[in-house]
Amino acid sequence: EEIQRETTYPDGKVEKVLKNGCHLIFFPNGTWKKVGSDGKTVTITFFNGDVKQIMPDQTVIYYYADAKTTHTTYTDGLEVLQFSNGQIEKHYPDGKKEITFPDQTIKSLFTDGQEESIFPDGTIVRVQRDGTKTIEFNNGQRELHTPQFKRREYPDGTVKTVYMNGQQETKYVSGRVRIKDKDGNIIMDTKL
């Protein structure tokens, strides 16, 4: 673009005003700033390669050159971080966080301490504040993990529980109950 006016300041800063209305300001340390002709779009390119853009709607996009990471802050408070490995984090104004990993697993961290992860195969893992974990598999099976036991529920209604002492209990839809000790020995079986 054609330069309309150029000013050099005592501190070494140089300002160039272009005919299209853009302002370019060059700082002695290598940082430079471009103010768009609208007066609202601002791009600052820092000496270390970082770039900060302020959009007309006041959205701020900051690119960290060394980490190859982009941090976008929207006016509604949403912050989005995009990492070079493909991971994306969304930080919502209410405190909720959502992380999309490179393998497309999505993990949500809620403000009440609960977590939910959705894996590419459709498996969903939910963790409550007390550490209780529920796993829903894409084949219809469900698992519940508590400090006292792990329980798997099968689509046919069968429920198998393994207690922390190693004892196993299997309840079948037919009403049959089989209990094994920690070594796998059957200690009760109500065959109907």
mmCIF file of C-alpha atoms in Angstrom:
data_model
loop_
_atom_site.group_PDB
_atom_site.id
_atom_site.type_symbol
_atom_site.label_atom_id
_atom_site.label_comp_id
_atom_site.label_asym_id
_atom_site.label_seq_id
_atom_site.Cartn_x
_atom_site.Cartn_y
_atom_site.Cartn_z
ATOM 1 C CA GLU A 1 0.000 0.000 0.000
ATOM 2 C CA GLU A 2 1.039 3.580 -0.604
ATOM 3 C CA ILE A 3 2.224 5.538 2.425
ATOM 4 C CA GLN A 4 0.357 8.765 3.077
ATOM 5 C CA ARG A 5 2.412 9.882 6.083
ATOM 6 C CA GLU A 6 5.369 8.559 8.094
ATOM 7 C CA THR A 7 6.365 9.731 11.588
ATOM 8 C CA THR A 8 9.467 8.752 13.576
ATOM 9 C CA TYR A 9 9.220 9.298 17.346
ATOM 10 C CA PRO A 10 12.096 10.025 19.764
ATOM 11 C CA ASP A 11 11.709 6.572 21.395
ATOM 12 C CA GLY A 12 12.469 4.945 18.028
ATOM 13 C CA LYS A 13 8.871 4.068 17.204
ATOM 14 C CA VAL A 14 7.873 4.603 13.559
ATOM 15 C CA GLU A 15 4.261 5.132 12.497
ATOM 16 C CA LYS A 16 3.146 4.848 8.886
ATOM 17 C CA VAL A 17 -0.319 5.884 7.795
ATOM 18 C CA LEU A 18 -1.360 4.248 4.547
ATOM 19 C CA LYS A 19 -3.656 5.812 1.953
ATOM 20 C CA ASN A 20 -6.265 3.101 2.654
ATOM 21 C CA GLY A 21 -6.485 4.332 6.274
ATOM 22 C CA CYS A 22 -4.428 1.584 7.937
ATOM 23 C CA HIS A 23 -1.869 2.557 10.559
ATOM 24 C CA LEU A 24 1.369 0.587 10.919
ATOM 25 C CA ILE A 25 3.443 1.158 14.053
ATOM 26 C CA PHE A 26 6.930 -0.355 14.297
ATOM 27 C CA PHE A 27 8.614 -0.596 17.717
ATOM 28 C CA PRO A 28 12.397 -0.713 18.224
ATOM 29 C CA ASN A 29 12.245 -4.250 19.742
ATOM 30 C CA GLY A 30 10.824 -5.712 16.499
ATOM 31 C CA THR A 31 7.173 -5.733 17.552
ATOM 32 C CA TRP A 32 4.768 -4.073 15.144
ATOM 33 C CA LYS A 33 1.106 -3.155 15.227
ATOM 34 C CA LYS A 34 -1.404 -2.775 12.415
ATOM 35 C CA VAL A 35 -4.641 -0.890 12.991
ATOM 36 C CA GLY A 36 -7.129 -1.547 10.201
ATOM 37 C CA SER A 37 -8.800 1.261 8.288
ATOM 38 C CA ASP A 38 -11.967 0.546 10.328
ATOM 39 C CA GLY A 39 -10.029 1.501 13.482
ATOM 40 C CA LYS A 40 -11.371 -1.631 15.169
ATOM 41 C CA THR A 41 -9.274 -4.448 13.721
ATOM 42 C CA VAL A 42 -5.870 -4.535 15.407
ATOM 43 C CA THR A 43 -3.043 -7.007 14.795
ATOM 44 C CA ILE A 44 0.081 -6.967 16.935
ATOM 45 C CA THR A 45 3.005 -9.116 15.826
ATOM 46 C CA PHE A 46 5.475 -9.490 18.685
ATOM 47 C CA PHE A 47 9.235 -9.846 18.313
ATOM 48 C CA ASN A 48 9.013 -13.495 19.516
ATOM 49 C CA GLY A 49 6.553 -14.442 16.749
ATOM 50 C CA ASP A 50 3.392 -14.301 18.876
ATOM 51 C CA VAL A 51 0.440 -12.607 17.162
ATOM 52 C CA LYS A 52 -2.507 -10.902 18.873
ATOM 53 C CA GLN A 53 -5.567 -9.955 16.825
ATOM 54 C CA ILE A 54 -8.441 -7.879 18.100
ATOM 55 C CA MET A 55 -11.476 -8.183 15.849
ATOM 56 C CA PRO A 56 -14.166 -5.515 15.325
ATOM 57 C CA ASP A 57 -16.516 -7.405 17.702
ATOM 58 C CA GLN A 58 -13.711 -7.346 20.348
ATOM 59 C CA THR A 59 -12.967 -11.070 19.980
ATOM 60 C CA VAL A 60 -9.275 -11.547 20.828
ATOM 61 C CA ILE A 61 -7.220 -14.193 19.026
ATOM 62 C CA TYR A 62 -3.747 -14.802 20.452
ATOM 63 C CA TYR A 63 -1.307 -17.135 18.718
ATOM 64 C CA TYR A 64 1.623 -18.414 20.813
ATOM 65 C CA ALA A 65 4.368 -19.073 18.255
ATOM 66 C CA ASP A 66 6.631 -21.297 20.395
ATOM 67 C CA ALA A 67 3.772 -23.557 21.539
ATOM 68 C CA LYS A 68 1.931 -23.316 18.192
ATOM 69 C CA THR A 69 -1.246 -22.698 20.203
ATOM 70 C CA THR A 70 -4.146 -20.353 19.446
ATOM 71 C CA HIS A 71 -6.185 -18.860 22.318
ATOM 72 C CA THR A 72 -9.427 -17.161 21.260
ATOM 73 C CA THR A 73 -11.447 -15.144 23.771
ATOM 74 C CA TYR A 74 -14.983 -14.237 22.703
ATOM 75 C CA THR A 75 -16.930 -11.290 24.077
ATOM 76 C CA ASP A 76 -19.422 -13.640 25.800
ATOM 77 C CA GLY A 77 -16.533 -15.032 27.883
ATOM 78 C CA LEU A 78 -16.003 -18.301 25.979
ATOM 79 C CA GLU A 79 -12.315 -19.148 25.577
ATOM 80 C CA VAL A 80 -11.102 -21.667 22.995
ATOM 81 C CA LEU A 81 -7.568 -23.075 22.959
ATOM 82 C CA GLN A 82 -6.356 -24.938 19.878
ATOM 83 C CA PHE A 83 -3.123 -26.890 20.299
ATOM 84 C CA SER A 84 -0.743 -28.007 17.552
ATOM 85 C CA ASN A 85 -1.548 -31.701 18.211
ATOM 86 C CA GLY A 86 -5.213 -31.094 17.328
ATOM 87 C CA GLN A 87 -6.507 -30.895 20.908
ATOM 88 C CA ILE A 88 -9.178 -28.223 21.436
ATOM 89 C CA GLU A 89 -10.263 -26.918 24.840
ATOM 90 C CA LYS A 90 -13.343 -24.797 25.430
ATOM 91 C CA HIS A 91 -13.595 -22.891 28.708
ATOM 92 C CA TYR A 92 -17.134 -21.597 29.238
ATOM 93 C CA PRO A 93 -17.974 -18.511 31.319
ATOM 94 C CA ASP A 94 -19.886 -20.683 33.833
ATOM 95 C CA GLY A 95 -16.697 -22.680 34.563
ATOM 96 C CA LYS A 96 -17.503 -25.771 32.477
ATOM 97 C CA LYS A 97 -14.630 -27.091 30.350
ATOM 98 C CA GLU A 98 -14.823 -29.276 27.262
ATOM 99 C CA ILE A 99 -11.723 -30.931 25.808
ATOM 100 C CA THR A 100 -11.676 -32.589 22.392
ATOM 101 C CA PHE A 101 -8.611 -34.802 22.117
ATOM 102 C CA PRO A 102 -6.824 -35.599 18.835
ATOM 103 C CA ASP A 103 -8.548 -39.037 18.730
ATOM 104 C CA GLN A 104 -11.919 -37.159 18.949
ATOM 105 C CA THR A 105 -12.614 -38.245 22.545
ATOM 106 C CA ILE A 106 -14.631 -35.457 24.191
ATOM 107 C CA LYS A 107 -14.222 -34.847 27.931
ATOM 108 C CA SER A 108 -16.505 -32.430 29.785
ATOM 109 C CA LEU A 109 -15.575 -31.113 33.225
ATOM 110 C CA PHE A 110 -18.582 -29.644 35.023
ATOM 111 C CA THR A 111 -18.501 -26.978 37.731
ATOM 112 C CA ASP A 112 -20.050 -29.363 40.291
ATOM 113 C CA GLY A 113 -17.050 -31.706 39.959
ATOM 114 C CA GLN A 114 -18.654 -34.269 37.636
ATOM 115 C CA GLU A 115 -16.882 -35.457 34.490
ATOM 116 C CA GLU A 116 -18.125 -37.062 31.295
ATOM 117 C CA SER A 117 -16.007 -38.592 28.532
ATOM 118 C CA ILE A 118 -17.417 -39.689 25.186
ATOM 119 C CA PHE A 119 -15.056 -41.951 23.228
ATOM 120 C CA PRO A 120 -15.010 -42.335 19.419
ATOM 121 C CA ASP A 121 -16.497 -45.862 19.695
ATOM 122 C CA GLY A 122 -19.547 -44.461 21.529
ATOM 123 C CA THR A 123 -18.495 -45.524 25.042
ATOM 124 C CA ILE A 124 -19.502 -42.948 27.669
ATOM 125 C CA VAL A 125 -17.778 -42.661 31.063
ATOM 126 C CA ARG A 126 -19.317 -40.503 33.797
ATOM 127 C CA VAL A 127 -17.524 -39.780 37.066
ATOM 128 C CA GLN A 128 -19.457 -38.292 39.994
ATOM 129 C CA ARG A 129 -17.919 -36.012 42.623
ATOM 130 C CA ASP A 130 -17.680 -38.937 45.062
ATOM 131 C CA GLY A 131 -15.599 -40.928 42.539
ATOM 132 C CA THR A 132 -18.426 -43.245 41.501
ATOM 133 C CA LYS A 133 -17.919 -44.121 37.840
ATOM 134 C CA THR A 134 -20.535 -45.255 35.317
ATOM 135 C CA ILE A 135 -19.423 -46.694 31.977
ATOM 136 C CA GLU A 136 -21.931 -47.180 29.153
ATOM 137 C CA PHE A 137 -20.520 -49.373 26.378
ATOM 138 C CA ASN A 138 -21.716 -49.209 22.783
ATOM 139 C CA ASN A 139 -22.808 -52.889 22.999
ATOM 140 C CA GLY A 140 -25.463 -52.032 25.601
ATOM 141 C CA GLN A 141 -23.471 -53.155 28.655
ATOM 142 C CA ARG A 142 -23.082 -50.836 31.653
ATOM 143 C CA GLU A 143 -20.557 -50.804 34.462
ATOM 144 C CA LEU A 144 -20.758 -49.109 37.829
ATOM 145 C CA HIS A 145 -17.561 -48.628 39.863
ATOM 146 C CA THR A 146 -17.820 -47.652 43.537
ATOM 147 C CA PRO A 147 -15.354 -48.010 46.415
ATOM 148 C CA GLN A 148 -17.282 -51.135 47.520
ATOM 149 C CA PHE A 149 -17.790 -52.980 44.217
ATOM 150 C CA LYS A 150 -17.699 -53.068 40.422
ATOM 151 C CA ARG A 151 -20.936 -54.116 38.736
ATOM 152 C CA ARG A 152 -21.532 -54.969 35.078
ATOM 153 C CA GLU A 153 -25.074 -55.034 33.696
ATOM 154 C CA TYR A 154 -25.616 -56.944 30.452
ATOM 155 C CA PRO A 155 -28.358 -56.214 27.886
ATOM 156 C CA ASP A 156 -30.022 -59.588 28.667
ATOM 157 C CA GLY A 157 -30.521 -58.458 32.288
ATOM 158 C CA THR A 158 -27.635 -60.446 33.809
ATOM 159 C CA VAL A 159 -25.808 -58.513 36.537
ATOM 160 C CA LYS A 160 -22.315 -59.460 37.708
ATOM 161 C CA THR A 161 -20.871 -57.769 40.801
ATOM 162 C CA VAL A 162 -17.276 -58.074 42.002
ATOM 163 C CA TYR A 163 -16.772 -56.853 45.568
ATOM 164 C CA MET A 164 -13.536 -55.350 46.868
ATOM 165 C CA ASN A 165 -12.815 -58.534 48.871
ATOM 166 C CA GLY A 166 -12.781 -60.458 45.553
ATOM 167 C CA GLN A 167 -16.139 -62.173 45.998
ATOM 168 C CA GLN A 168 -18.241 -62.359 42.797
ATOM 169 C CA GLU A 169 -22.005 -62.461 42.529
ATOM 170 C CA THR A 170 -23.861 -63.115 39.265
ATOM 171 C CA LYS A 171 -27.642 -62.652 39.063
ATOM 172 C CA TYR A 172 -29.325 -64.020 35.959
ATOM 173 C CA VAL A 173 -32.667 -62.964 34.472
ATOM 174 C CA SER A 174 -34.053 -66.417 35.310
ATOM 175 C CA GLY A 175 -33.580 -65.630 39.018
ATOM 176 C CA ARG A 176 -30.512 -67.843 39.365
ATOM 177 C CA VAL A 177 -27.794 -66.436 41.660
ATOM 178 C CA ARG A 178 -24.206 -67.700 41.671
ATOM 179 C CA ILE A 179 -21.620 -66.543 44.203
ATOM 180 C CA LYS A 180 -17.884 -67.255 43.972
ATOM 181 C CA ASP A 181 -15.191 -66.551 46.541
ATOM 182 C CA LYS A 182 -12.083 -64.465 45.746
ATOM 183 C CA ASP A 183 -10.345 -67.546 44.305
ATOM 184 C CA GLY A 184 -13.203 -68.347 41.905
ATOM 185 C CA ASN A 185 -14.656 -71.249 43.919
ATOM 186 C CA ILE A 186 -18.467 -71.472 43.766
ATOM 187 C CA ILE A 187 -19.856 -71.014 47.264
ATOM 188 C CA MET A 188 -23.532 -70.717 46.269
ATOM 189 C CA ASP A 189 -25.516 -71.475 43.117
ATOM 190 C CA THR A 190 -29.298 -71.421 42.999
ATOM 191 C CA LYS A 191 -29.936 -73.275 39.744
ATOM 192 C CA LEU A 192 -33.629 -73.110 38.976
#
